[in-house]
Amino acid sequence: MRVGLNLGIDAEPFIIGMDGRNATTGPIQLAAPVIGPLLSVEGDVSTQAATRRPVKLRDNGCSGVIQPGQSCAISLALPPDLGAGRYMIDVMLPGVGGGQSTRTIPIHVRASPWLAGLVIAIGVALGALVTDWRTAARPVTGRRIEAASLRENARKLAGASAQPSVQARARELVRDLRAADADIIAGKDIAALLADRQQRFEILHRCERLLNAAAAPQGETENIFRPPARRLTATLDAVDWKAEDIDAAGRALAAELAGFQRLHDAAAAYNAVALRLSAGVARCRKSQAIQKDWRDAADLRERAFGEMTGTPPAGTTEVARRAAELEAATAKLAGQAGAIGDAALEELQAAIAEKLAASKPAASARTALEDMARQAKVLAAAPQGAQAKLDAAVALWADFDRLSPALETAEAAVAGPAIPKILPDDSGLRYEWEMETFQPAVGASAAALQRSLRRWNWITSLVTLAGIAAVGVLVLWVPNTAWGTVQDVILALLGGAGTRLAIGTLAAPGAPQA
């Protein structure tokens, strides 16, 4: 027996209809159809489909006797969870008296075309996303990041700067870059704008450092850089941004700042020389040349850290000019130590001769004066160093000053026992503190140095206070057996205040006060 099958697909999903026809010349009687397993086909490999339900026979028109040439139909219900793919199933129509007809039915299942269209549309959108990101959005984002980084740096500068002009310009820069962010999104080319704003930020950052450095000096040096700092601030505050003017003012201030250390060192060198020579200069008032050089150097030192006015000569700076002049004056003054010593000794001999001629001192006082005159004469002819001769001359003058009051009352005074010297003048015993006593170890931090400074300020202040109090008691209280009146109290207050104000005063003109 041979049964022919034709495959048809109904409108209802997952229903397969098949037609059979009796192609023999006699009637045949068919048994119930036999349905094989549903197989999933992947290339040449077939496996049983994983479905929750089996394939079921839905309608069977091919049962009983089928006459010659008669057709019949059967339909199969596929599992509803059958996914898209390629499948196959074997259908067999057996005869009651024997024989059978078997066909392998291929089944192709696919999803809705609407779903396919949607997936394709999503793919197009994803492709456009990738393309647009790579060709347009990523470069835009990169430029926005550049602008945002610059904007954040400008905002930090505006918040941290202590200079109002820099703050205002930095805030203006923030506003410009916020507007530039919108222009970048709009597709405008702002490469030139970003480069200009980056340059402005760098100029502002440099100006902020320069203005801070100009404001850093304290004490007598605090006003030296005020004029060039004002010029730089004025260029920043101008209505229009002029990078050339700002840059020129910044370079001028930077050049002046660069020479500050040299000027500071020159002032320190002058202070040291003036401290060594001041006592000797005070003893040679008749030497006009020495006094003129002393006044000129002192005047330069006095004006060293004053406000800079005018325009310095081309190729130099005002700070460099001041430093050079002060260095030259200091060097000239230092080279006069020998001349100052000789002049001081000459005037000392003249003063001793005048005292001997104008008064009638006691024998002991006359002997002391004559001995002092011989020492001055020997010292003037001695080939020793200039500074040593100057120091010796100052020491002789001090001895002369101590002896002078006694000469005025020598006739009425009663000679008393001489006070012997405990140590000779050339004794090696000195009460000197090593510099390391006052200093933390090398490489100490700024905080450690500040603590050391505060500690020694307290120590020296307490020592000074104790000394002033002790001297005041000896001078004001000891000789006054009725001390304690309002006048006594006021005198003690004024005496203590005056003594403290006088401590540390240098004889050098222009030297800092304690």
XYZ file of C-alpha atoms in Angstrom:
514
model
C 0.000 0.000 0.000
C 1.295 3.517 -0.781
C -0.067 6.681 0.786
C 0.864 10.133 -0.595
C 0.989 13.136 1.790
C 0.762 16.849 1.001
C 1.795 19.459 3.626
C -0.289 22.593 4.237
C -0.186 25.264 6.989
C -3.461 26.514 8.535
C -4.044 30.109 9.549
C -4.012 29.088 13.222
C -0.391 29.003 14.553
C 1.294 25.692 15.294
C -1.315 23.610 13.329
C -0.070 21.397 10.478
C -2.549 19.947 7.983
C -1.735 16.997 5.682
C -3.740 15.435 2.796
C -3.560 11.779 1.773
C -4.934 10.069 -1.372
C -5.507 6.397 -2.214
C -3.482 5.901 -5.385
C -4.279 2.192 -5.648
C -7.013 0.511 -7.721
C -8.743 -1.025 -4.743
C -10.015 0.140 -1.405
C -7.695 0.199 1.636
C -8.413 0.256 5.325
C -6.176 2.491 7.467
C -5.414 2.241 11.167
C -4.739 5.247 13.402
C -1.759 7.413 12.287
C 1.549 6.992 14.144
C 3.382 10.281 14.936
C 7.123 10.205 15.615
C 9.076 12.544 17.933
C 9.602 16.214 17.032
C 13.267 16.751 16.155
C 15.232 20.029 16.125
C 17.583 20.299 13.153
C 20.910 22.187 13.377
C 22.877 21.525 10.205
C 23.360 17.759 9.920
C 22.552 17.158 13.591
C 19.022 16.327 14.733
C 17.998 16.265 18.399
C 14.646 15.953 20.074
C 13.054 19.349 20.581
C 12.781 20.482 24.178
C 9.094 21.266 24.572
C 6.765 20.966 27.534
C 4.069 19.199 25.462
C 4.249 16.523 22.728
C 2.827 16.821 19.183
C -0.838 15.800 19.203
C -3.160 14.465 16.505
C -5.831 17.119 16.199
C -8.064 15.823 13.346
C -7.937 12.459 11.598
C -9.880 12.048 8.324
C -7.767 9.105 7.194
C -9.339 6.273 9.191
C -11.474 3.373 8.016
C -11.876 2.374 4.351
C -10.447 4.748 1.719
C -11.767 4.110 -1.807
C -9.496 4.215 -4.876
C -8.681 7.838 -5.789
C -10.281 9.114 -2.563
C -8.398 11.786 -0.493
C -8.335 12.270 3.277
C -6.877 14.862 5.643
C -5.235 14.860 9.071
C -3.899 17.781 11.207
C -1.288 17.966 13.949
C -1.162 20.418 16.851
C 2.438 21.488 17.591
C 3.454 22.490 21.169
C 2.644 26.166 21.852
C 6.116 26.808 23.336
C 7.861 25.793 20.152
C 10.476 28.411 19.359
C 11.589 29.621 15.973
C 13.861 27.235 14.149
C 14.037 24.186 11.854
C 12.321 20.969 12.906
C 11.177 17.661 11.397
C 8.666 14.964 12.351
C 7.842 11.488 10.944
C 4.139 10.650 10.223
C 3.157 7.064 9.373
C -0.247 5.800 8.082
C -0.414 2.022 8.702
C -2.850 -0.325 6.953
C -5.117 -2.648 8.962
C -4.065 -5.677 6.905
C -0.427 -4.655 6.729
C 1.718 -2.114 4.885
C 2.311 1.540 5.689
C 3.092 4.921 4.221
C 5.729 7.111 6.050
C 6.786 10.673 5.357
C 9.292 12.972 7.076
C 7.712 16.394 7.316
C 10.123 19.412 7.565
C 8.799 22.270 9.713
C 10.171 25.831 9.647
C 9.000 28.110 12.489
C 9.801 31.841 12.508
C 8.768 34.803 14.616
C 6.491 37.644 13.610
C 7.740 40.033 10.902
C 6.825 42.913 13.212
C 9.347 41.664 15.723
C 11.928 41.346 12.974
C 11.311 44.904 11.874
C 11.604 46.155 15.461
C 14.890 44.345 16.004
C 16.262 45.744 12.757
C 15.226 49.241 13.796
C 16.972 48.808 17.142
C 20.102 47.645 15.320
C 19.991 50.709 13.109
C 19.670 52.909 16.176
C 22.614 51.171 17.873
C 24.734 51.538 14.757
C 23.853 55.209 14.557
C 24.703 55.543 18.261
C 28.144 54.037 17.784
C 28.813 56.007 14.616
C 27.665 59.312 16.070
C 29.638 58.730 19.265
C 32.837 57.921 17.410
C 32.573 60.636 14.791
C 30.905 63.499 16.672
C 29.997 63.002 20.316
C 33.338 61.725 21.539
C 35.318 64.711 20.165
C 32.659 67.053 21.583
C 32.905 65.357 24.978
C 36.674 65.662 24.848
C 36.406 69.402 24.213
C 33.831 69.731 26.981
C 36.158 67.915 29.375
C 38.949 70.298 28.411
C 36.688 73.303 28.979
C 35.301 71.866 32.230
C 38.793 71.176 33.617
C 39.839 74.717 32.811
C 36.597 76.031 34.341
C 37.183 74.082 37.564
C 40.766 75.344 37.798
C 39.542 78.908 37.285
C 36.872 78.428 39.962
C 39.497 77.123 42.414
C 41.733 80.087 41.633
C 38.845 82.496 42.238
C 38.085 80.858 45.582
C 41.655 80.530 46.820
C 43.265 83.760 45.597
C 43.781 86.584 48.062
C 44.018 89.125 45.228
C 40.665 90.813 44.370
C 41.735 91.595 40.794
C 42.687 87.957 40.182
C 39.433 86.798 41.779
C 37.347 89.020 39.481
C 39.164 87.923 36.335
C 38.970 84.254 37.365
C 35.197 84.516 37.916
C 34.878 86.151 34.499
C 36.838 83.235 33.068
C 34.397 80.791 34.712
C 31.453 82.558 33.088
C 33.112 82.529 29.658
C 33.839 78.820 29.896
C 30.293 78.015 31.010
C 28.993 79.803 27.905
C 31.613 77.998 25.813
C 30.230 74.667 27.041
C 26.883 75.461 25.397
C 28.679 76.492 22.211
C 30.528 73.175 22.120
C 27.250 71.243 22.379
C 25.812 73.414 19.608
C 28.655 72.306 17.351
C 30.561 75.586 17.221
C 34.308 75.542 16.778
C 35.784 77.104 19.908
C 39.339 75.761 19.704
C 40.716 79.292 19.459
C 38.556 80.413 22.400
C 39.757 77.550 24.597
C 43.385 78.273 23.718
C 42.876 81.949 24.596
C 41.167 81.136 27.910
C 43.898 78.661 28.780
C 46.458 81.384 28.187
C 44.446 83.776 30.353
C 44.283 81.255 33.165
C 48.044 80.720 33.057
C 48.602 84.480 33.113
C 46.203 84.862 36.068
C 47.898 82.052 37.953
C 51.288 83.642 37.388
C 49.978 87.088 38.390
C 48.472 85.627 41.562
C 51.847 84.174 42.565
C 53.629 87.428 41.759
C 51.177 89.560 43.741
C 51.374 87.191 46.703
C 55.164 87.360 46.591
C 55.024 91.158 46.417
C 52.802 91.230 49.518
C 54.953 88.744 51.454
C 57.705 91.107 52.783
C 57.053 92.370 56.310
C 58.402 95.103 58.524
C 60.465 97.744 56.776
C 60.317 95.812 53.489
C 56.530 95.559 53.227
C 56.041 98.542 50.888
C 58.933 98.088 48.462
C 56.971 96.266 45.740
C 53.715 98.159 46.162
C 54.068 100.412 43.046
C 54.823 97.597 40.511
C 52.145 95.455 42.181
C 49.658 98.324 41.743
C 50.600 98.589 38.066
C 49.987 94.874 37.564
C 46.680 95.085 39.431
C 45.618 98.053 37.265
C 46.213 96.077 34.074
C 44.115 93.224 35.477
C 41.311 95.606 36.452
C 41.190 97.261 33.033
C 37.895 96.984 31.137
C 39.444 95.130 28.216
C 41.764 92.170 28.642
C 45.158 93.132 27.214
C 47.496 90.204 27.564
C 50.496 92.203 26.358
C 50.089 94.883 29.044
C 49.478 92.311 31.779
C 52.458 90.251 30.676
C 54.718 93.315 30.591
C 53.636 94.433 34.077
C 54.075 90.876 35.371
C 57.580 90.595 33.919
C 58.559 93.918 35.469
C 57.328 92.805 38.906
C 58.983 89.396 38.520
C 62.309 91.033 37.665
C 62.120 93.228 40.764
C 61.176 90.251 42.946
C 64.074 88.220 41.572
C 66.559 90.795 42.859
C 65.040 91.126 46.333
C 67.359 88.570 47.947
C 70.415 90.459 46.756
C 69.047 93.699 48.211
C 68.155 91.933 51.455
C 71.680 90.503 51.699
C 73.160 93.931 50.950
C 71.110 95.458 53.795
C 72.192 92.680 56.163
C 75.835 93.229 55.167
C 75.463 96.954 55.831
C 73.945 96.278 59.246
C 76.893 94.068 60.167
C 79.455 96.644 59.004
C 77.576 99.500 60.674
C 77.428 97.582 63.936
C 81.199 97.068 63.857
C 82.034 100.640 62.905
C 79.343 102.717 64.633
C 81.180 103.112 67.931
C 84.365 104.180 66.137
C 82.576 106.610 63.813
C 81.000 108.259 66.843
C 84.543 108.934 68.169
C 85.871 110.692 65.084
C 83.435 113.533 64.548
C 86.074 115.845 63.112
C 86.775 113.645 60.098
C 84.419 115.100 57.476
C 85.189 112.462 54.823
C 84.406 109.568 57.147
C 81.253 111.246 58.415
C 80.081 111.932 54.837
C 80.609 108.330 53.724
C 78.848 107.170 56.877
C 75.847 109.438 56.240
C 75.663 108.461 52.564
C 75.685 104.734 53.366
C 73.146 105.217 56.151
C 70.905 107.153 53.784
C 71.084 104.381 51.186
C 70.256 101.834 53.872
C 67.349 103.943 55.057
C 65.868 104.111 51.551
C 66.722 100.530 50.561
C 63.234 99.144 51.115
C 61.179 102.232 50.379
C 58.518 102.233 47.662
C 59.968 102.066 44.164
C 59.188 105.214 42.217
C 60.076 106.145 38.681
C 61.341 103.855 35.939
C 64.658 102.006 36.305
C 67.319 102.378 33.589
C 66.978 100.080 30.607
C 68.553 96.676 31.123
C 68.340 96.710 34.921
C 65.834 96.924 37.766
C 65.279 99.328 40.629
C 66.053 96.614 43.188
C 69.310 95.743 41.423
C 70.302 99.426 41.304
C 69.643 99.898 45.007
C 71.507 96.703 45.877
C 74.525 97.721 43.791
C 74.670 101.192 45.348
C 74.327 99.838 48.892
C 76.935 97.139 48.245
C 79.389 99.736 46.948
C 78.756 102.078 49.900
C 79.080 99.221 52.391
C 82.322 98.015 50.803
C 83.733 101.553 50.902
C 82.716 101.902 54.541
C 84.203 98.533 55.472
C 87.481 99.540 53.869
C 87.702 102.578 56.160
C 88.010 100.599 59.401
C 91.704 101.441 59.671
C 91.144 105.105 58.882
C 88.332 105.275 61.432
C 90.579 103.694 64.063
C 93.388 106.146 63.316
C 91.003 109.114 63.441
C 89.479 107.883 66.709
C 92.946 107.502 68.276
C 93.987 110.947 67.049
C 90.926 112.583 68.571
C 91.402 110.562 71.770
C 94.949 111.909 72.150
C 93.668 115.431 71.583
C 90.914 114.944 74.195
C 93.430 113.580 76.733
C 95.757 116.532 76.139
C 92.864 118.916 76.576
C 91.875 117.314 79.882
C 95.403 117.438 81.191
C 95.723 121.117 80.271
C 92.271 122.260 81.437
C 92.131 120.657 84.891
C 94.354 119.736 87.775
C 93.642 116.073 88.341
C 94.985 114.087 91.229
C 98.233 112.244 90.805
C 96.508 108.917 90.235
C 94.145 110.426 87.632
C 97.031 112.204 85.869
C 98.975 108.982 85.806
C 95.982 107.153 84.307
C 95.560 109.834 81.625
C 99.230 109.823 80.727
C 99.224 106.025 80.569
C 96.152 106.141 78.343
C 97.848 108.680 76.054
C 100.912 106.436 75.719
C 98.656 103.465 74.857
C 96.895 105.526 72.197
C 100.211 106.609 70.675
C 101.588 103.068 70.637
C 98.359 101.711 69.233
C 98.320 104.314 66.454
C 101.804 103.233 65.360
C 101.163 99.477 65.775
C 100.933 97.447 62.533
C 97.900 95.425 63.614
C 94.676 94.771 61.701
C 92.279 97.601 60.934
C 89.333 96.160 62.858
C 91.508 95.216 65.847
C 92.912 98.755 65.965
C 89.401 100.183 65.763
C 88.147 97.952 68.579
C 91.123 98.901 70.739
C 90.510 102.598 70.064
C 86.855 102.250 71.078
C 87.910 100.446 74.263
C 90.353 103.260 75.134
C 87.635 105.839 74.525
C 85.353 103.903 76.892
C 88.055 103.979 79.554
C 88.472 107.703 78.987
C 84.722 108.284 79.347
C 84.651 106.374 82.606
C 87.587 108.412 83.897
C 86.235 111.810 82.828
C 83.586 112.272 85.599
C 86.200 111.510 88.215
C 88.468 114.190 86.765
C 85.817 116.871 87.352
C 85.727 116.186 91.093
C 89.236 114.912 91.538
C 90.262 117.747 93.904
C 87.403 117.083 96.328
C 87.296 113.305 96.007
C 89.024 111.026 98.408
C 91.051 108.358 96.752
C 89.730 104.913 97.557
C 91.092 101.488 97.052
C 91.336 100.404 93.428
C 89.065 97.584 92.324
C 91.262 94.796 91.051
C 90.456 92.981 87.820
C 89.333 89.419 88.337
C 90.418 88.419 84.842
C 92.917 90.166 82.565
C 91.692 91.676 79.311
C 93.283 88.919 77.207
C 91.710 86.103 79.201
C 90.314 83.233 77.138
C 87.316 82.868 79.447
C 84.238 84.095 77.657
C 80.558 83.774 78.367
C 79.481 82.991 74.848
C 76.688 80.700 73.736
C 77.103 78.489 70.703
C 74.673 79.206 67.864
C 73.436 75.600 68.024
C 72.043 76.368 71.480
C 69.329 78.511 69.951
C 68.660 76.461 66.813
C 66.802 73.182 66.147
C 68.631 70.489 64.209
C 69.517 70.975 60.537
C 66.526 70.306 58.297
C 63.969 71.203 60.973
C 60.446 71.907 59.778
C 58.899 75.362 59.731
C 56.646 74.398 62.651
C 59.662 73.302 64.719
C 61.469 76.564 63.933
C 58.377 78.570 64.918
C 58.166 76.712 68.236
C 61.875 77.322 68.891
C 61.421 81.008 68.058
C 58.510 81.358 70.478
C 60.371 79.463 73.213
C 63.513 81.609 72.999
C 61.443 84.773 72.768
C 59.864 83.836 76.085
C 63.205 82.879 77.661
C 65.008 86.050 76.596
C 62.013 88.214 77.504
C 61.917 86.728 81.012
C 65.680 87.210 81.419
C 65.378 90.812 80.223
C 62.455 91.434 82.564
C 64.363 89.999 85.511
C 67.405 92.171 84.712
C 65.338 95.337 84.375
C 63.515 94.620 87.616
C 66.752 93.918 89.510
C 68.440 97.107 88.280
C 65.311 99.126 89.043
C 65.219 97.838 92.615
C 68.897 98.663 93.131
C 68.611 102.151 91.627
C 65.184 103.274 92.852
C 64.287 101.257 95.909
C 67.536 100.571 97.789
C 68.611 104.211 98.270
C 65.045 105.386 99.080
C 64.026 104.299 102.584
C 60.551 105.821 102.121
C 59.808 104.399 98.672
C 56.143 103.924 97.778
C 54.574 107.298 97.032
C 52.633 107.996 93.837
C 55.668 109.733 92.416
C 57.838 106.720 93.207
C 55.421 104.391 91.464
C 55.175 106.598 88.376
C 58.970 106.931 88.263
C 59.371 103.155 88.469
C 56.860 102.646 85.667
C 58.543 105.196 83.419
C 62.005 103.889 84.262
C 61.072 100.318 83.422
C 59.355 101.335 80.185
C 62.247 103.531 79.075
C 64.844 100.856 79.863
C 62.957 98.236 77.849
C 62.534 100.549 74.877
C 66.275 101.299 74.860
C 67.373 97.635 74.890
C 68.613 96.388 71.558
C 68.842 99.784 69.871
C 71.640 99.781 67.297
C 73.819 102.789 66.821
C 73.744 102.267 63.052
C 71.275 104.618 61.322
C 68.381 102.785 59.783
C 68.970 99.608 61.789
C 65.846 97.783 63.050
C 64.747 98.393 66.640
C 64.283 95.680 69.252
